[in-house]
Coordinates of C-alpha atoms in Angstrom, one line a residue:
X1 CA -55.4 111.2 -193.7
X2 CA -55.4 109.0 -190.6
X3 CA -58.2 111.1 -189.1
X4 CA -60.3 110.6 -192.2
X5 CA -59.9 106.8 -192.2
X6 CA -60.5 106.7 -188.4
X7 CA -63.7 108.7 -188.8
X8 CA -64.9 106.3 -191.5
X9 CA -64.2 103.3 -189.2
X10 CA -65.9 104.9 -186.2
X11 CA -68.9 105.8 -188.4
X12 CA -69.1 102.2 -189.6
X13 CA -69.1 101.0 -186.0
X14 CA -72.0 103.4 -185.1
X15 CA -74.0 102.1 -188.0
X16 CA -73.5 98.6 -186.6
X17 CA -74.8 99.7 -183.2
X18 CA -77.8 101.6 -184.6
X19 CA -78.7 99.1 -187.3
X20 CA -79.7 95.5 -187.1
X21 CA -76.1 94.3 -186.6
X22 CA -75.8 95.5 -183.0
X23 CA -74.7 92.0 -181.9
X24 CA -71.7 92.3 -184.2
X25 CA -70.8 95.5 -182.4
X26 CA -71.1 93.8 -179.0
X27 CA -68.9 91.0 -180.2
X28 CA -66.3 93.4 -181.5
X29 CA -66.3 95.3 -178.1
X30 CA -65.6 92.0 -176.4
X31 CA -62.7 91.4 -178.8
X32 CA -61.5 95.0 -178.2
X33 CA -61.4 94.3 -174.5
X34 CA -59.5 91.1 -174.8
X35 CA -57.1 92.5 -177.4
X36 CA -56.5 95.9 -175.8
X37 CA -52.9 95.4 -174.9
X38 CA -51.8 94.1 -178.4
X39 CA -50.7 97.6 -179.7
X40 CA -48.2 97.7 -176.8
X41 CA -47.0 94.1 -177.4
X42 CA -45.6 94.3 -180.9
X43 CA -48.9 94.7 -182.7
X44 CA -50.2 92.2 -185.3
X45 CA -48.7 93.0 -188.7
X46 CA -49.9 91.4 -191.9
X47 CA -47.5 91.0 -194.8
X48 CA -50.6 90.8 -197.1
X49 CA -51.8 94.3 -196.0
X50 CA -48.3 95.7 -196.2
X51 CA -48.0 94.4 -199.8
X52 CA -51.2 95.8 -201.2
X53 CA -50.7 97.1 -204.7
X54 CA -52.2 100.5 -203.7
X55 CA -49.1 101.2 -201.5
X56 CA -46.9 100.8 -204.6
X57 CA -48.9 103.6 -206.3
X58 CA -48.8 105.6 -203.1
X59 CA -45.0 105.5 -203.0
X60 CA -44.7 106.2 -206.7
X61 CA -47.1 109.2 -206.5
X62 CA -44.5 111.5 -204.8
X63 CA -42.3 109.4 -205.2
X64 CA -40.9 108.1 -201.9
X65 CA -37.3 106.9 -201.7
X66 CA -35.3 105.3 -198.8
X67 CA -31.6 106.1 -198.8
X68 CA -29.1 103.9 -196.9
X69 CA -25.9 105.5 -195.7
X70 CA -24.6 102.7 -193.4
X71 CA -25.1 99.1 -192.5
X72 CA -27.3 98.2 -189.6
X73 CA -26.2 94.9 -188.0
X74 CA -29.4 92.8 -187.4
X75 CA -27.8 91.4 -184.2
X76 CA -28.6 94.7 -182.5
X77 CA -31.9 96.5 -181.8
X78 CA -32.2 100.1 -183.0
X79 CA -34.2 103.2 -182.2
X80 CA -34.7 105.3 -185.4
X81 CA -35.5 109.0 -184.8
X82 CA -37.6 110.2 -187.7
X83 CA -37.5 113.9 -188.7
X84 CA -39.5 116.0 -189.5
X85 CA -43.1 115.1 -188.7
X86 CA -44.6 117.1 -191.6
X87 CA -48.4 117.0 -192.1
X88 CA -48.8 113.5 -193.5
X89 CA -45.6 111.7 -192.2
X90 CA -45.6 110.1 -195.7
X91 CA -42.0 109.1 -195.6
X92 CA -42.3 107.2 -192.4
X93 CA -45.5 105.4 -193.5
X94 CA -44.3 104.7 -197.1
X95 CA -40.9 103.4 -196.1
X96 CA -41.6 101.5 -192.9
X97 CA -45.2 100.3 -193.2
X98 CA -45.5 99.3 -196.9
X99 CA -43.6 97.2 -199.4
X100 CA -40.2 95.5 -199.2
X101 CA -37.9 98.6 -199.5
X102 CA -36.7 98.6 -195.8
X103 CA -36.3 94.8 -195.7
X104 CA -34.3 94.9 -198.9
X105 CA -31.9 97.6 -197.7
X106 CA -31.7 96.4 -194.1
X107 CA -32.1 92.6 -194.2
X108 CA -32.8 91.0 -190.8
X109 CA -34.4 94.1 -189.3
X110 CA -38.1 94.5 -188.6
X111 CA -39.4 98.1 -188.4
X112 CA -42.1 99.1 -185.9
X113 CA -43.6 102.6 -186.5
X114 CA -44.8 104.0 -183.1
X115 CA -47.8 106.3 -183.2
X116 CA -50.0 108.0 -180.7
X117 CA -51.9 105.5 -178.4
X118 CA -55.2 107.2 -179.0
X119 CA -55.5 105.8 -182.5
X120 CA -55.7 102.3 -181.2
X121 CA -58.9 103.1 -179.4
X122 CA -60.7 103.5 -182.7
X123 CA -62.8 100.5 -183.6
X124 CA -61.7 98.6 -186.8
X125 CA -59.1 101.3 -187.6
X126 CA -56.8 99.9 -184.9
X127 CA -56.8 96.5 -186.8
X128 CA -55.8 98.3 -190.0
X129 CA -52.9 100.3 -188.6
X130 CA -51.6 97.3 -186.6
X131 CA -51.6 95.2 -189.8
X132 CA -49.4 97.8 -191.5
X133 CA -46.8 97.4 -188.7
X134 CA -47.8 100.4 -186.5
X135 CA -47.7 100.1 -182.7
X136 CA -48.3 102.4 -179.8
X137 CA -45.8 105.1 -178.9
X138 CA -46.2 104.3 -175.1
X139 CA -43.2 103.5 -173.0
X140 CA -44.4 100.0 -172.6
X141 CA -44.7 99.5 -176.4
X142 CA -41.2 100.9 -177.1
X143 CA -39.7 98.7 -174.4
X144 CA -41.5 95.6 -175.8
X145 CA -39.8 96.2 -179.2
X146 CA -36.4 97.1 -177.9
X147 CA -36.0 94.3 -175.3
X148 CA -35.8 91.6 -178.0
X149 CA -32.7 89.7 -176.9
X150 CA -31.9 88.4 -180.4
X151 CA -31.8 91.9 -181.9
X152 CA -33.3 92.6 -185.3
X153 CA -36.0 95.1 -184.1
X154 CA -36.1 98.7 -185.1
X155 CA -38.4 101.2 -183.3
X156 CA -39.2 104.1 -185.5
X157 CA -40.3 107.2 -183.5
X158 CA -41.3 110.5 -185.0
X159 CA -39.5 112.6 -182.4
X160 CA -41.2 115.9 -183.0
X161 CA -44.6 114.4 -182.5
X162 CA -47.9 116.1 -183.3
X163 CA -46.7 119.5 -182.1
X164 CA -44.1 119.6 -184.9
X165 CA -46.7 119.3 -187.6
X166 CA -47.7 122.9 -186.8
X167 CA -44.2 123.9 -188.2
X168 CA -44.8 121.9 -191.4
X169 CA -44.5 124.8 -193.9
X170 CA -42.7 124.4 -197.2
X171 CA -39.1 125.3 -196.6
X172 CA -39.4 124.9 -192.8
X173 CA -36.4 123.3 -191.1
X174 CA -37.6 123.7 -187.5
X175 CA -37.5 120.6 -185.3
X176 CA -39.1 120.2 -181.9
X177 CA -36.4 118.2 -180.2
X178 CA -34.5 120.1 -177.5
X179 CA -36.9 119.1 -174.7
X180 CA -37.6 115.6 -176.1
X181 CA -35.3 113.2 -174.3
X182 CA -37.5 110.3 -173.5
X183 CA -36.3 108.4 -176.6
X184 CA -32.7 108.8 -175.4
X185 CA -33.6 107.3 -172.0
X186 CA -35.3 104.4 -173.7
X187 CA -32.2 103.8 -175.9
X188 CA -30.0 103.8 -172.9
X189 CA -32.2 101.5 -170.8
X190 CA -32.3 98.9 -173.6
X191 CA -28.9 99.4 -175.1
X192 CA -30.5 100.2 -178.5
X193 CA -28.3 101.9 -181.0
X194 CA -29.6 105.3 -182.0
X195 CA -30.1 106.1 -185.7
X196 CA -31.0 109.7 -186.9
X197 CA -33.3 109.7 -190.0
X198 CA -34.1 112.8 -192.0
X199 CA -36.9 112.9 -194.6
X200 CA -36.2 115.6 -197.2
X201 CA -39.3 116.9 -198.8
X202 CA -41.7 115.9 -196.0
X203 CA -42.7 119.6 -195.4
X204 CA -43.3 120.3 -199.0
X205 CA -46.4 118.2 -199.5
X206 CA -48.9 120.8 -198.2
X207 CA -49.3 124.5 -197.7
X208 CA -50.4 125.5 -194.3
X209 CA -52.2 128.6 -193.2
X210 CA -49.7 131.0 -191.6
X211 CA -49.5 130.3 -187.9
X212 CA -46.4 132.0 -186.5
X213 CA -45.7 131.5 -182.8
X214 CA -47.7 133.9 -180.7
X215 CA -50.5 134.3 -183.3
X216 CA -54.0 133.6 -182.2
X217 CA -54.3 130.6 -184.5
X218 CA -51.1 129.1 -183.2
X219 CA -52.3 129.6 -179.6
X220 CA -55.6 127.9 -180.4
X221 CA -53.8 125.0 -182.1
X222 CA -51.4 124.5 -179.3
X223 CA -54.2 124.5 -176.7
X224 CA -56.3 122.0 -178.7
X225 CA -53.2 119.8 -179.2
X226 CA -52.7 119.6 -175.4
X227 CA -56.3 118.7 -174.9
X228 CA -56.8 116.2 -177.7
X229 CA -53.3 114.8 -178.0
X230 CA -53.0 115.5 -181.7
X231 CA -52.5 118.8 -183.6
X232 CA -54.9 120.3 -186.2
X233 CA -52.8 122.1 -188.8
X234 CA -54.9 124.0 -191.3
X235 CA -53.5 122.8 -194.6
X236 CA -54.3 122.6 -198.3
X237 CA -52.7 121.3 -201.5
X238 CA -54.1 120.3 -204.8
X239 CA -57.4 118.7 -206.1
X240 CA -57.9 115.6 -208.2
X241 CA -58.2 117.4 -211.6
X242 CA -56.7 120.8 -210.7
X243 CA -53.6 122.1 -208.9
X244 CA -55.0 125.3 -207.2
X245 CA -56.8 123.9 -204.2
X246 CA -57.6 120.6 -202.5
X247 CA -56.5 118.1 -199.9
X248 CA -54.4 115.8 -202.1
X249 CA -50.7 116.3 -201.3
X250 CA -48.5 117.9 -204.0
X251 CA -46.3 115.5 -206.0
X252 CA -43.0 116.4 -204.4
X253 CA -40.3 113.8 -204.1
X254 CA -39.5 112.5 -200.6
X255 CA -36.0 111.2 -199.8
X256 CA -35.8 109.5 -196.4
X257 CA -32.1 109.3 -195.5
X258 CA -31.2 106.7 -192.8
X259 CA -28.0 107.8 -191.0
X260 CA -25.2 105.9 -189.3
X261 CA -25.9 104.2 -185.9
X262 CA -24.7 105.7 -182.7
X263 CA -23.6 102.8 -180.5
X264 CA -25.3 102.8 -177.1
X265 CA -24.3 100.8 -174.1
X266 CA -27.1 99.5 -171.9
X267 CA -27.6 101.6 -168.7
X268 CA -30.7 100.6 -166.7
X269 CA -30.5 103.8 -164.5
X270 CA -29.0 106.6 -166.6
X271 CA -28.4 109.9 -164.9
X272 CA -29.7 113.2 -166.2
X273 CA -26.1 114.1 -167.2
X274 CA -25.7 110.8 -169.2
X275 CA -29.0 111.4 -171.0
X276 CA -28.1 115.0 -171.8
X277 CA -24.7 113.9 -173.2
X278 CA -26.2 111.3 -175.5
X279 CA -28.9 113.7 -176.5
X280 CA -26.3 116.3 -177.5
X281 CA -24.4 113.7 -179.5
X282 CA -27.6 112.7 -181.3
X283 CA -28.3 116.3 -182.2
X284 CA -24.8 116.6 -183.6
X285 CA -25.2 113.5 -185.7
X286 CA -28.6 114.5 -187.0
X287 CA -27.2 117.9 -188.0
X288 CA -24.3 116.3 -189.8
X289 CA -26.6 113.9 -191.6
X290 CA -28.6 116.9 -192.8
X291 CA -25.6 118.9 -193.8
X292 CA -24.0 116.0 -195.7
X293 CA -27.1 115.4 -197.8
X294 CA -29.0 118.8 -198.1
X295 CA -27.3 119.8 -201.4
X296 CA -28.5 116.5 -203.0
X297 CA -32.2 117.5 -202.4
X298 CA -32.4 121.2 -203.2
X299 CA -31.7 122.7 -199.8
X300 CA -29.7 126.0 -200.2
X301 CA -26.2 125.9 -198.7
X302 CA -27.0 128.7 -196.2
X303 CA -29.9 126.9 -194.7
X304 CA -29.5 124.7 -191.6
X305 CA -31.7 122.9 -189.1
X306 CA -33.3 124.8 -186.3
X307 CA -33.7 123.0 -183.0
X308 CA -36.3 124.2 -180.5

């Protein structure tokens, strides 16, 4: 979805350059140069954009729900680890970038959804995603959000990243997390409390072409992901007027469950052992969050999360 919108914005920019409005393109390039660091400095959100009526229909289509399990004190900053990535990351976008749901459940907290920095190099598209509350996933950007001395900031990071989208098959419970410890180090450096978030139904929105590890398709996808920075899952779902084939996601409910915070004491120079210990505790809390709620959302009792 992001790719399609980004392509449209880039195409519009090319039209400006090739048409009679090249001077507008030049002015925008100047603006881009002067504004380049904004995605790493808290972005530029617009409550008007976040409140568009279209987002209400977007959330109701699936529908998307946000479930609160514990209070989050707005005097602290938080790092929310979102799982799984899925194909669309609909739960993260719907709950943290649109409407008043998060604010109503967690008053005093402002969520920032961190996404790949490359998206902010796309003309015009960058303005749109920043207005929705998205910021860069770079270290500088996460630090900017979490260093707020007054608290009240919540960094939302999709821990599995683009690589995890290749596992986004219906019924899949595989998370790419064992080697991902950068978010743990960030939480320690800033004393940001860690909060595991699991989005039930995220992997059910599309069917993906079979790509088991070791297959030629998976090998190609992984190589392209390393080169381009984002993955290319081959997926399909339903059409506008029929349910057999298309790119519109299936109407499957998404329940994004926000877990209890893990208190983190600030440590500017954490050791590898300290990072590993907190990472292990995070995995334990994430697994417990899943186990405590899986029966409510149609997950069979014998199924559990797989960490790799």
